[in-house]
CSV table of C-alpha atoms in Angstrom, one decimal:
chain,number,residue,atom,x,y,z
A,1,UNK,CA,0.0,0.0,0.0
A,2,UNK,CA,1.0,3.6,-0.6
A,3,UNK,CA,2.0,4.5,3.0
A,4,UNK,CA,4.4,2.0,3.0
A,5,UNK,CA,6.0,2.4,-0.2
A,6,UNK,CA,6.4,5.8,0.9
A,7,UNK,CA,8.1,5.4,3.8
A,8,UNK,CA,10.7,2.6,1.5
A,9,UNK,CA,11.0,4.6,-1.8
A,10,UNK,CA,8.9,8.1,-1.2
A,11,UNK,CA,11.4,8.9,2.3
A,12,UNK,CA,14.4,8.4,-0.2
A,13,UNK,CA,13.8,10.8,-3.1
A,14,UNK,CA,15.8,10.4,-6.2
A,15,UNK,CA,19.2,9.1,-5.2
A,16,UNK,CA,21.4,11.4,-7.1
A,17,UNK,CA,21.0,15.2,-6.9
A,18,UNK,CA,19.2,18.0,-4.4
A,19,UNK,CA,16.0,17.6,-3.4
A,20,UNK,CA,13.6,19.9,-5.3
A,21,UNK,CA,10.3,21.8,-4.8
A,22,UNK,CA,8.8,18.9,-7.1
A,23,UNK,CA,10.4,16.4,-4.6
A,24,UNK,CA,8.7,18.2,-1.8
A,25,UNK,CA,5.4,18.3,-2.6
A,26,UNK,CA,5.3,14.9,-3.7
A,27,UNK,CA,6.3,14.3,-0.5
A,28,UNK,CA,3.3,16.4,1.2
A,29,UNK,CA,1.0,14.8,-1.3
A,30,UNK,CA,1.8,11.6,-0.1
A,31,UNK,CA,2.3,12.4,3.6
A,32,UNK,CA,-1.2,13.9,3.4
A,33,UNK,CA,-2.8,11.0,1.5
A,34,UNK,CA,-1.5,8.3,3.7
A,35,UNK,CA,-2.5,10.5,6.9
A,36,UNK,CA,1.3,10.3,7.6
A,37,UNK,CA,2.0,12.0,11.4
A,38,UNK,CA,5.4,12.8,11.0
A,39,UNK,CA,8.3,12.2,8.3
A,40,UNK,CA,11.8,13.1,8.2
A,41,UNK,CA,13.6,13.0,4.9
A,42,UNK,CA,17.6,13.1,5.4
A,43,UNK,CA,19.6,13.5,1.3
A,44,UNK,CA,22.6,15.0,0.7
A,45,UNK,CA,23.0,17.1,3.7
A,46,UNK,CA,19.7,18.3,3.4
A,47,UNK,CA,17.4,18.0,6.1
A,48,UNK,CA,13.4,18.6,6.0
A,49,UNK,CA,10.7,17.5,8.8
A,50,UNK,CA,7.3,17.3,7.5
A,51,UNK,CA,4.5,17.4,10.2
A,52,UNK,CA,0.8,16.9,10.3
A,53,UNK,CA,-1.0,19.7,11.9
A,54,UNK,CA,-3.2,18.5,14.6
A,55,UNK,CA,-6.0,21.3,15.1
A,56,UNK,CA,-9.4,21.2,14.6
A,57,UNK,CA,-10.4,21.0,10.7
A,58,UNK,CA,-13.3,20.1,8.7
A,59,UNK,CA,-12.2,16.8,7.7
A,60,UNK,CA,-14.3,14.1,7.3
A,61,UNK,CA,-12.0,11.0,8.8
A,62,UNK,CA,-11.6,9.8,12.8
A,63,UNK,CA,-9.3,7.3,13.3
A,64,UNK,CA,-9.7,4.9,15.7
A,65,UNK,CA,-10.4,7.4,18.9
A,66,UNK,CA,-8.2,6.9,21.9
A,67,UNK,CA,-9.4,5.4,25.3
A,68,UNK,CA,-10.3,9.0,26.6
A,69,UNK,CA,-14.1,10.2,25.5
A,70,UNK,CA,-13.6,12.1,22.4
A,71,UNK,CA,-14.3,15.5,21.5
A,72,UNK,CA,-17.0,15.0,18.3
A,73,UNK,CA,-16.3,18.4,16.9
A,74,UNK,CA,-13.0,18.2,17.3
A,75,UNK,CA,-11.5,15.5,14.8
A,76,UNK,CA,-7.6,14.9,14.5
A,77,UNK,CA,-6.8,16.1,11.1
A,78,UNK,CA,-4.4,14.0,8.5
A,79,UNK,CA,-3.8,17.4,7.0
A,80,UNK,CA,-0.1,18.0,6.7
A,81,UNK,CA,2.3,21.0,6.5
A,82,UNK,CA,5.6,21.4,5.8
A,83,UNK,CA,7.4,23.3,8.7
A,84,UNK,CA,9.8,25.9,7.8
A,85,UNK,CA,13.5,25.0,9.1
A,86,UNK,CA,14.0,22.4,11.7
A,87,UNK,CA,12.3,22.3,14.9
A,88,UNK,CA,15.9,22.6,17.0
A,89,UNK,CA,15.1,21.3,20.4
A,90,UNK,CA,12.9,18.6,19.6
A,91,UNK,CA,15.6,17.3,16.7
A,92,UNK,CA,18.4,17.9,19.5
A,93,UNK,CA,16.6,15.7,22.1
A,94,UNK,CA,15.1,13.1,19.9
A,95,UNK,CA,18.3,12.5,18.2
A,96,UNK,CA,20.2,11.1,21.5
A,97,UNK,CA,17.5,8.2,21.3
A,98,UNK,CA,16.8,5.3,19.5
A,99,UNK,CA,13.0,5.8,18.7
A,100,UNK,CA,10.8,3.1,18.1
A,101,UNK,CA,7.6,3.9,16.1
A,102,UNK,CA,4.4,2.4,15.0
A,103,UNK,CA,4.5,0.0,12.2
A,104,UNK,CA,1.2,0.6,11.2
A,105,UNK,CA,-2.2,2.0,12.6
A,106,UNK,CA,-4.4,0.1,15.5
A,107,UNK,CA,-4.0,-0.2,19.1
A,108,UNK,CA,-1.5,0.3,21.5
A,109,UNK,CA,-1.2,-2.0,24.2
A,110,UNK,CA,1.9,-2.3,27.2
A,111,UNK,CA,1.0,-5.6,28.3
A,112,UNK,CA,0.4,-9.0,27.0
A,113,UNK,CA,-3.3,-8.9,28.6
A,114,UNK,CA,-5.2,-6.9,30.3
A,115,UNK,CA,-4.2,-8.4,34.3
A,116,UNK,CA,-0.6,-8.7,33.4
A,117,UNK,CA,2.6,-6.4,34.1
A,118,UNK,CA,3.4,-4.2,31.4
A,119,UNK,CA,6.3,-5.8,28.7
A,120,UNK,CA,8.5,-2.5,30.2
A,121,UNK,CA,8.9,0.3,32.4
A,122,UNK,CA,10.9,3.2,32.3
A,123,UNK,CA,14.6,2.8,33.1
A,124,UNK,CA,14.5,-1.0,32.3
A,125,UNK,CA,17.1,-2.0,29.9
A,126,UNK,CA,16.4,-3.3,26.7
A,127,UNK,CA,18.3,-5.9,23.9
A,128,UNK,CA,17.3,-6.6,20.4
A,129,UNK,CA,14.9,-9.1,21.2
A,130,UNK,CA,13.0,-7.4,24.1
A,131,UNK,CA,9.3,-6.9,23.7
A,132,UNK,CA,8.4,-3.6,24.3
A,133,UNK,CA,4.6,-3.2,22.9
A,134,UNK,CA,1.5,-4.6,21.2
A,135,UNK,CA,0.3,-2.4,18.6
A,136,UNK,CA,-2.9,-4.5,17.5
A,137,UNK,CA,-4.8,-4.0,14.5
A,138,UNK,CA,-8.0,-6.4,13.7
A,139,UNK,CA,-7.1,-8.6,16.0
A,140,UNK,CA,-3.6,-9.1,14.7
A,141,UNK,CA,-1.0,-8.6,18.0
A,142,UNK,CA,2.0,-7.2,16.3
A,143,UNK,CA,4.9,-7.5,19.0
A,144,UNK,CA,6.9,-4.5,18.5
A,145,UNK,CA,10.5,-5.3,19.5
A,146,UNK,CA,13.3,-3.3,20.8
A,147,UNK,CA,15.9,-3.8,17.8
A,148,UNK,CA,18.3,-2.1,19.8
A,149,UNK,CA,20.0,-2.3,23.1
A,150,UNK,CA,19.8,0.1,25.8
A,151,UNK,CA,17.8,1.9,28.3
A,152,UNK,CA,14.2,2.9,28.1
A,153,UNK,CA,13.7,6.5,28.5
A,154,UNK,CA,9.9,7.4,27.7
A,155,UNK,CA,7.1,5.9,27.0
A,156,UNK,CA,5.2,8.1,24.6
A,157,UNK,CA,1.7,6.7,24.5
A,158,UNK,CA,-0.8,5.6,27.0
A,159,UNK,CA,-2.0,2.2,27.5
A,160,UNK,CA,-5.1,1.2,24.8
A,161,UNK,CA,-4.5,4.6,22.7
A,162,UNK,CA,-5.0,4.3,18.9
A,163,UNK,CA,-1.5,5.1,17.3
A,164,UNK,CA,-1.3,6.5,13.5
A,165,UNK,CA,1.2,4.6,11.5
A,166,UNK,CA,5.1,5.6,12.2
A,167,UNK,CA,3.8,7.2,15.5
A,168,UNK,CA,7.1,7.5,17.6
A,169,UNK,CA,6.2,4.9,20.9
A,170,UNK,CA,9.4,5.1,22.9
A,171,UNK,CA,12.5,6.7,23.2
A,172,UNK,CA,15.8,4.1,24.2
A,173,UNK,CA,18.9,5.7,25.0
A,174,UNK,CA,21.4,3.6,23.0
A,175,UNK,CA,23.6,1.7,25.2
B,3,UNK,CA,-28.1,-36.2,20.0
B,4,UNK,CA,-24.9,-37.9,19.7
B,5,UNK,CA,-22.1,-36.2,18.0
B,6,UNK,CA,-20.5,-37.2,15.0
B,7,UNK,CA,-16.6,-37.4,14.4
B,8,UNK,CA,-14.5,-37.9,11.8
B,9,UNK,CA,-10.9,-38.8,12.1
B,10,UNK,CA,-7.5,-37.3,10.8
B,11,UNK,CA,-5.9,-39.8,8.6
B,12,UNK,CA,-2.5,-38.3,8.5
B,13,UNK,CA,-1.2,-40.7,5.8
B,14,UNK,CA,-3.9,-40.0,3.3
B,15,UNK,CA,-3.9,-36.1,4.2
B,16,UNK,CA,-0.1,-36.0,3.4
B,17,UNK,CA,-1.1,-37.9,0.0
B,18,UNK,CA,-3.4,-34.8,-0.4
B,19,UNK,CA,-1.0,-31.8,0.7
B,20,UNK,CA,1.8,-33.2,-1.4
B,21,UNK,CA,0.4,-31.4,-4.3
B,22,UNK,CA,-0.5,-28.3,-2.4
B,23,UNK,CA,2.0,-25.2,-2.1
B,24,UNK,CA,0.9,-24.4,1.6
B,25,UNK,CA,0.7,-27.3,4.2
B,26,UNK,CA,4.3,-28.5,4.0
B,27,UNK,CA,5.7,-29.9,6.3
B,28,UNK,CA,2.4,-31.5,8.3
B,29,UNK,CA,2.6,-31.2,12.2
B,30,UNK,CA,-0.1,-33.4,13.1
B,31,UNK,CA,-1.3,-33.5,17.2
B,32,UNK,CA,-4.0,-35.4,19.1
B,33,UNK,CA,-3.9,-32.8,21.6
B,34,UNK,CA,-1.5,-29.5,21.6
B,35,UNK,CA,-2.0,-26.2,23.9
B,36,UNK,CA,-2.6,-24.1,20.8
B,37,UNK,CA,-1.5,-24.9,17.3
B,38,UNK,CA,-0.6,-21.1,16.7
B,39,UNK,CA,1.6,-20.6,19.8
B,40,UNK,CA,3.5,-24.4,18.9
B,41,UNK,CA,4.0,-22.3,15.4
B,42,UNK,CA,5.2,-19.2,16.6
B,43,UNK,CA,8.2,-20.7,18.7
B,44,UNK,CA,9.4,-22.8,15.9
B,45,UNK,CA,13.1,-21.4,15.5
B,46,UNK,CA,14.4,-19.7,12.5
B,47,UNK,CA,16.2,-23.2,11.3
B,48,UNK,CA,12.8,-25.2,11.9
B,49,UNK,CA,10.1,-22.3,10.6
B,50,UNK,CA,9.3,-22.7,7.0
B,51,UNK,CA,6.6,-20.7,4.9
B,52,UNK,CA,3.3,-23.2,4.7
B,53,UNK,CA,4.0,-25.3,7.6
B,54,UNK,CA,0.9,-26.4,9.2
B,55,UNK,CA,0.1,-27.4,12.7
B,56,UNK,CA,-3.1,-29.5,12.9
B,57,UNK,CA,-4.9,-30.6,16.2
B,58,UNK,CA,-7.3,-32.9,17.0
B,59,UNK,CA,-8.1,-31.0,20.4
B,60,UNK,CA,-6.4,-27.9,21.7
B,61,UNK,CA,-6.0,-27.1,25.8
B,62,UNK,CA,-5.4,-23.5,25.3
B,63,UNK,CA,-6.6,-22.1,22.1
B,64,UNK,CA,-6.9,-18.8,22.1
B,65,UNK,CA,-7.9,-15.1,20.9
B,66,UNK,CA,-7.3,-12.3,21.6
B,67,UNK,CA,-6.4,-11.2,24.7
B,68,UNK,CA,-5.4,-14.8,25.9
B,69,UNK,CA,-9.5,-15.4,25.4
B,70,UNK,CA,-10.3,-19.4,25.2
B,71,UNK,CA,-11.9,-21.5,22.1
B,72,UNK,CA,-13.8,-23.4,23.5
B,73,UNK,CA,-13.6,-27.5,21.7
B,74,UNK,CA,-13.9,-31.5,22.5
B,75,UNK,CA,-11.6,-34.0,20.9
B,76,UNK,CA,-12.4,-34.5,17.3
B,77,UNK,CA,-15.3,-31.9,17.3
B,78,UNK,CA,-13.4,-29.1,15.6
B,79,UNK,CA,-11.0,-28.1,12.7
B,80,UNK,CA,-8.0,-26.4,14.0
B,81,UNK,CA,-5.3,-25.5,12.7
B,82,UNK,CA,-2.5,-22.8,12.1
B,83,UNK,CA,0.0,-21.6,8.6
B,84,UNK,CA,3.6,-20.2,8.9
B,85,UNK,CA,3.5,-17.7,6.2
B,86,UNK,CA,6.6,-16.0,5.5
B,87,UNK,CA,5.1,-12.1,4.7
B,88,UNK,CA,7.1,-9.9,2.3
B,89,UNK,CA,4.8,-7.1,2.4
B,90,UNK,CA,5.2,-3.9,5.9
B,91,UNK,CA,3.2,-4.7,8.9
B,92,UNK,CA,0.5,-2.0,8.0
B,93,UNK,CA,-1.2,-4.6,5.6
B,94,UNK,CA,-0.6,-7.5,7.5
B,95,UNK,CA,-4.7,-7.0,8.5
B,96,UNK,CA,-5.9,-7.8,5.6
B,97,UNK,CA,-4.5,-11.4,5.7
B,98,UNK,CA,-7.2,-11.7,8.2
B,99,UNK,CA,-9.9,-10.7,6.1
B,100,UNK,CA,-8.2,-13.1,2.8
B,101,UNK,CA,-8.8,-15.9,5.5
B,102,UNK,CA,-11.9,-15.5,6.3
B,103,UNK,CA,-13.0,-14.8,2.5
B,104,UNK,CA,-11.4,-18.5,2.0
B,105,UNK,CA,-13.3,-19.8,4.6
B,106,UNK,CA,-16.7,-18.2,3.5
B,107,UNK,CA,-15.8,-19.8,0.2
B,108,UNK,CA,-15.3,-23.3,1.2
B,109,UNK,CA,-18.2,-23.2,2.9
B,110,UNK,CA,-20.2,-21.7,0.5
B,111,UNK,CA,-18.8,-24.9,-2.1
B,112,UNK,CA,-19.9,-27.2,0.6
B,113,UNK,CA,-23.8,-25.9,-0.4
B,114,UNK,CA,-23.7,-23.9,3.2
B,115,UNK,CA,-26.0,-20.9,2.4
B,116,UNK,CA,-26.2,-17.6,4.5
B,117,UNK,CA,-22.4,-17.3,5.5
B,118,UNK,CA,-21.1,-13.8,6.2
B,119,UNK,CA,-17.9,-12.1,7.8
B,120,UNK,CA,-18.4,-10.6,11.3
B,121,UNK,CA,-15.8,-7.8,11.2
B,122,UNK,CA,-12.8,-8.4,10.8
B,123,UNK,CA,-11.8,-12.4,12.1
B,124,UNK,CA,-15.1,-14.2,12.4
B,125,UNK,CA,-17.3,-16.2,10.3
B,126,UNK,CA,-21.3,-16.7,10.8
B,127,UNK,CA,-23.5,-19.2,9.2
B,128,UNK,CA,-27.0,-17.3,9.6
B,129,UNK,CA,-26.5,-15.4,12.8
B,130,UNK,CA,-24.5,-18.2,14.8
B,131,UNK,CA,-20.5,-18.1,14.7
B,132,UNK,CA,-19.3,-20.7,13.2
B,133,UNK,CA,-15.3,-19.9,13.1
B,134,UNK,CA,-12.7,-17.7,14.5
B,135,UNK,CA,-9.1,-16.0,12.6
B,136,UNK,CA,-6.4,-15.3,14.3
B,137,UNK,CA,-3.4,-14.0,12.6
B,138,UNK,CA,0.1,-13.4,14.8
B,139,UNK,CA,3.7,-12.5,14.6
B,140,UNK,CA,5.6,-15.9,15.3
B,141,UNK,CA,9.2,-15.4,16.7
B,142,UNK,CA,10.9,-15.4,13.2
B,143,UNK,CA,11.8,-12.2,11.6
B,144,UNK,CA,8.7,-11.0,9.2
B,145,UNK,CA,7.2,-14.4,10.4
B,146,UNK,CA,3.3,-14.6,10.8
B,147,UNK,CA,1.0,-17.4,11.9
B,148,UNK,CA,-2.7,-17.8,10.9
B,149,UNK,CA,-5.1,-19.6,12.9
B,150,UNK,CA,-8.3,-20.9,12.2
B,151,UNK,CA,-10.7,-23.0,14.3
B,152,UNK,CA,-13.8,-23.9,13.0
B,153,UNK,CA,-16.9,-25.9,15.2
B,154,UNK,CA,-17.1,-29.0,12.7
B,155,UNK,CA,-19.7,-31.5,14.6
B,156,UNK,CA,-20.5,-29.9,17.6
B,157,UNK,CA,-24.0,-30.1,18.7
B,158,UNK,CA,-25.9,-27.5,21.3
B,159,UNK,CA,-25.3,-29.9,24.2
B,160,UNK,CA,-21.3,-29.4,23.6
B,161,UNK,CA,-20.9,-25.2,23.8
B,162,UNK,CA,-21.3,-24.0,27.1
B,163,UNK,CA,-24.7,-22.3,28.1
B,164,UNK,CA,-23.1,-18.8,27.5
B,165,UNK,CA,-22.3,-19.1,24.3
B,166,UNK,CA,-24.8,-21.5,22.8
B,167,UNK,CA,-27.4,-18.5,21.8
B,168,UNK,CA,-24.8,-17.5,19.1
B,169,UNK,CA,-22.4,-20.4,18.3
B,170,UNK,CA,-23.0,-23.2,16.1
B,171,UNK,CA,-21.5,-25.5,13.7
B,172,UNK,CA,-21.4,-26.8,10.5
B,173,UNK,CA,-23.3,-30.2,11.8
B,174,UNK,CA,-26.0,-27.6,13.2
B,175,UNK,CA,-26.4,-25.8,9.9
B,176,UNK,CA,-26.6,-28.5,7.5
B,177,UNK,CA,-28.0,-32.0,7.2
B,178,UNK,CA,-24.9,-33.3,5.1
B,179,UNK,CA,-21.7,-35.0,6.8
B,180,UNK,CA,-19.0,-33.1,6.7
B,181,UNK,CA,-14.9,-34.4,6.7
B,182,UNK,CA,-12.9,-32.3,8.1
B,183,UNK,CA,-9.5,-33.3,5.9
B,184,UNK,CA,-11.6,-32.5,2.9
B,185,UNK,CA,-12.7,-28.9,4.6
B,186,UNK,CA,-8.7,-28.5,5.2
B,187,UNK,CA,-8.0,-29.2,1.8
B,188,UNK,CA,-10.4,-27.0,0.2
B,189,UNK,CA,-9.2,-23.8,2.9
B,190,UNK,CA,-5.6,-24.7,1.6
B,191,UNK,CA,-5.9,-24.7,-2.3
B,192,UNK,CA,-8.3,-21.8,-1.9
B,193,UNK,CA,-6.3,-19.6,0.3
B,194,UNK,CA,-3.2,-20.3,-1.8
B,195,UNK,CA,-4.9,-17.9,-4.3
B,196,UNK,CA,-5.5,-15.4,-1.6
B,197,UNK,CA,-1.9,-15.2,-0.2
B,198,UNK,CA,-0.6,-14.9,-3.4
B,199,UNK,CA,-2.6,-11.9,-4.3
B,200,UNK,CA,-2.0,-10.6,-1.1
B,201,UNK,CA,1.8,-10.8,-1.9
B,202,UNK,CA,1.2,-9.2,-5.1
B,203,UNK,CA,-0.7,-6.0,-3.1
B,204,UNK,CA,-3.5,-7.0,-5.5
B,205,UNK,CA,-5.7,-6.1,-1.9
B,206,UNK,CA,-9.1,-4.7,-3.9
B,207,UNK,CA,-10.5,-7.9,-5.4
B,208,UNK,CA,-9.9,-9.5,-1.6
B,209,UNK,CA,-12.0,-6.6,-0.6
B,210,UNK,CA,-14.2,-6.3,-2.9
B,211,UNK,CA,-15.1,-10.3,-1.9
B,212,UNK,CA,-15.0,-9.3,2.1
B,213,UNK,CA,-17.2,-6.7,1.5
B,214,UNK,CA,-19.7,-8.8,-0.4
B,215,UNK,CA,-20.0,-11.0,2.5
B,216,UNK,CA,-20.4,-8.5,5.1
B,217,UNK,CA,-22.5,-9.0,8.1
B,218,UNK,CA,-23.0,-5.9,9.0
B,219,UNK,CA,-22.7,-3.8,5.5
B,220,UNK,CA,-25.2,-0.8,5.8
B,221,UNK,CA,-26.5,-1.6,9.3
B,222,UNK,CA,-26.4,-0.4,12.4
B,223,UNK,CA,-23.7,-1.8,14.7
B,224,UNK,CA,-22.4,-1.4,18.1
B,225,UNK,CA,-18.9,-1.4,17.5
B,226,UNK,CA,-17.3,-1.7,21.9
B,227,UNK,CA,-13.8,-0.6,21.3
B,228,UNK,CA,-11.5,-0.2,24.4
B,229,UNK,CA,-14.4,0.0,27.6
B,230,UNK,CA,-16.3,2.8,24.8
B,231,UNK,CA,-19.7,1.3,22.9
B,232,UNK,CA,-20.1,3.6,20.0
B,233,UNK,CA,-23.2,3.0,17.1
B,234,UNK,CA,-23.3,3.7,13.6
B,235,UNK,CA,-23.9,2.3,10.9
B,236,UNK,CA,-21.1,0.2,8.5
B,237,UNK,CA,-20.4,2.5,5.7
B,238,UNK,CA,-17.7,0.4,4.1
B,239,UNK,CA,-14.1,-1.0,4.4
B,240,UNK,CA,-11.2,1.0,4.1
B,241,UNK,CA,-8.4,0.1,1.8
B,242,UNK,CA,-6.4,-1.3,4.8
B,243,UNK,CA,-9.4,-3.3,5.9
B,244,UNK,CA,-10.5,-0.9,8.8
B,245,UNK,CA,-14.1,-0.2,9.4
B,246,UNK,CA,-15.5,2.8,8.5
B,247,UNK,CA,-18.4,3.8,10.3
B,248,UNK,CA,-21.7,6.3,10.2
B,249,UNK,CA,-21.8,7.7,13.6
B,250,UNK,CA,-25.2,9.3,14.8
B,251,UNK,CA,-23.8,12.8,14.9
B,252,UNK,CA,-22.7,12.3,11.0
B,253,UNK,CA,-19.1,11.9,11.0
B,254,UNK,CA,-17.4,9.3,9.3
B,255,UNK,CA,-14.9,7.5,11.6
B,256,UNK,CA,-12.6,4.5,10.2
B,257,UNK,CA,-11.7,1.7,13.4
B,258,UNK,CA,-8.8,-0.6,13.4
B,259,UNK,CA,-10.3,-2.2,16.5
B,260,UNK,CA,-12.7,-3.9,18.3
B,261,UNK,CA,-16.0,-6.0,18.3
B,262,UNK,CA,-18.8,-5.8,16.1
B,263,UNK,CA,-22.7,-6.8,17.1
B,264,UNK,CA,-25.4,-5.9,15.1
B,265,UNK,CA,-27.6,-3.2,17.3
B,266,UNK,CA,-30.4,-5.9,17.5
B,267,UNK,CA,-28.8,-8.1,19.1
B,268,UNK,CA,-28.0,-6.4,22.2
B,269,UNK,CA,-31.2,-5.0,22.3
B,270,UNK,CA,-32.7,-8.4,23.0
């Protein structure tokens, strides 16, 4: 499907010269159709962040609404924008950690059932093979695994909260 | 009314699944915790796309959420695939739906009439369920495992009181005898076609077949998604295989979880 050739192929624009206007608004077209949250496009020393904007907006699509009761008139729109420059502090922070995002869109879960202890907790370490996370779509449990070893730092999402595809889900510190 | 049984001759099923693509190698068991979870921990050297566990009577089969299946010895067809999936998780979903489009089909060439999807891993014959999907991740890398159990020869007298309003079989649903090798068979060759559109992305004739057997196309539905009921009415299926959903209020909202009963039924 689109949203995954996009993050494959689309996230790597044409492999020899600069990335162009053309480049970038194929990149907002298909960040936009695919209700893409968040992309970051690194290419020849050039660096752009693309962003969905999360206000109110007459659109016509929920997704899956998190545990909390949700606000009707107020649904979370995959409309995206490009955002001028970097955003300095969040790519400063972020880029100490390993993040670990959402494979695709459903259900996030931090334990194997509902009466057991969550897979992790802050400040556990991690290896390559540590569960951290169901994200569960239709009934399918995908177990997300750490693929990396190290510390957990945050925990960005709450138990049972819908997650959009690529959604970052935890932050390791890299051992 | 005493219950039928047929038995698993794992010779002659062999025979059959030699000329099949999917159902190689055979791991055949007269009782097993849960054919799915004896999949999953095969090891990298041992996993191999289209093995298939097959059990006689399971002591933990389960859905989701460590939920029981309920079945007696020899009453039931369960069984699980290794697939090996090429294609990103984000589609992964929709091999749940190819499944249960197989299933429908095999039932529907066994003369059952009436048999519909219940959104998005279970099958009804009429209004009683009749079988249950479950795809997972098994331990290998890109790995997944599909489940199916499906009530064979079960009478009334064999599902607990709770359940027995809305589960049946096919033994309850037809007059004719049914073997469950030959019900394995036909899911096999059939869902051989499915996987390899699937592999192919070719995802909109596989919906275009879910949604024609719909349950709950253009009703009403209460959809109970994380301790929330919400009602609406089933609009369609997205392209991912989410459910996208009428609400009262007028918006449009597309689901990726939960359980789906028709409005009437919980207003009984």
């Amino acid at each position: 499907m689109a949203e995954n050739e996009m993050s494959e192929s689309g996230a790597q624009p044409a492999a020899s010269g600069p990335i162009t206007i053309e480049h970038l608004r194929e990149i907002i077209r298909l960040c936009r159709e695919n209700d893409i949250a968040e992309l970051k496009v690194k290419h020849q020393g050039m660096r752009i962040y693309v962003k969905a904007r999360t206000g109110p907006a007459p659109v016509e699509y929920v997704t899956t609404p998190p545990a909390a009761p949700l606000p009707v008139a107020v649904a979370p729109a995959p409309e995206t924008a490009p955002v001028s420059g970097t955003p300095a502090e969040i790519e400063s922070e972020e880029s100490k950690y390993v993040v670990i995002r959402s494979p695709m869109v459903g259900t996030f879960y931090r334990a194997p059932a509902p009466d057991a202890a969550p897979f992790v907790e802050v400040g556990d370490a991690v290896r390559e093979n540590t569960v951290l996370c169901i994200v569960e779509a239709m009934k399918l449990m995908n177990e997300i695994k750490a693929e990396t070893r190290g510390v957990v730092a945050k925990i960005l999402v709450e138990n049972a909260q819908s997650v959009e595809y690529n959604q970052p889900l935890f932050w390791i510190k890299p051992e | 009314m005493a219950a039928e049984r047929d038995s698993l001759d794992y010779k002659a099923l062999q025979k059959q699944l030699a000329e099949l693509t999917l159902g190689r190698p055979l791991y055949y068991f007269a009782r097993v915790d849960s054919t799915n979870q004896f999949l999953r921990s095969l090891p990298p050297h041992q996993w191999r796309h289209g093995a298939l566990a097959l059990a006689d009577h399971q002591t933990a089969g389960r859905g989701r959420h460590g939920r029981r299946w309920n079945d007696r010895p020899g009453m039931a067809l369960l069984f699980s695939l290794a697939l090996d999936a090429a294609r990103p998780p984000a589609v992964w979903p929709l091999l749940t739906l190819g499944a249960a489009v197989s299933v429908c089909r095999v039932l529907e060439g066994q003369g059952l009439a009436g048999v519909k999807i219940r959104w998005p891993n279970d099958i009804l014959v009429g209004e009683r369920k009749v079988c249950g999907i479950l795809v997972e991740k098994a331990k290998v890398r890109s790995g997944l495992v599909l489940g199916v159990g499906l009530n064979v020869h079960q009478t009334l007298d064999d599902f607990p009181p709770a359940i027995r309003a809305h589960a049946g079989s096919l033994r309850l649903c037809s007059e004719r005898p049914f073997r469950r090798s030959d019900l394995l068979v036909a899911f096999l060759k059939d869902f051989e076609k499915v996987f390899c559109l699937w592999q192919e992305s070719e995802d909109t004739p596989l919906l275009d077949e879910c949604r024609a057997r719909m349950a709950t196309l253009g009703r009403l539905v209460h959809l109970h998604c994380h301790g929330r009921l919400v009602e609406g009415v089933v609009m369609d299926l997205d392209r991912d295989g989410s459910l996208v959903l009428r609400e009262p209020t007028g918006i449009v909202s597309r689901w990726h979880s939960g359980e789906v009963e028709l409005a009437k039924w919980t207003e009984d």
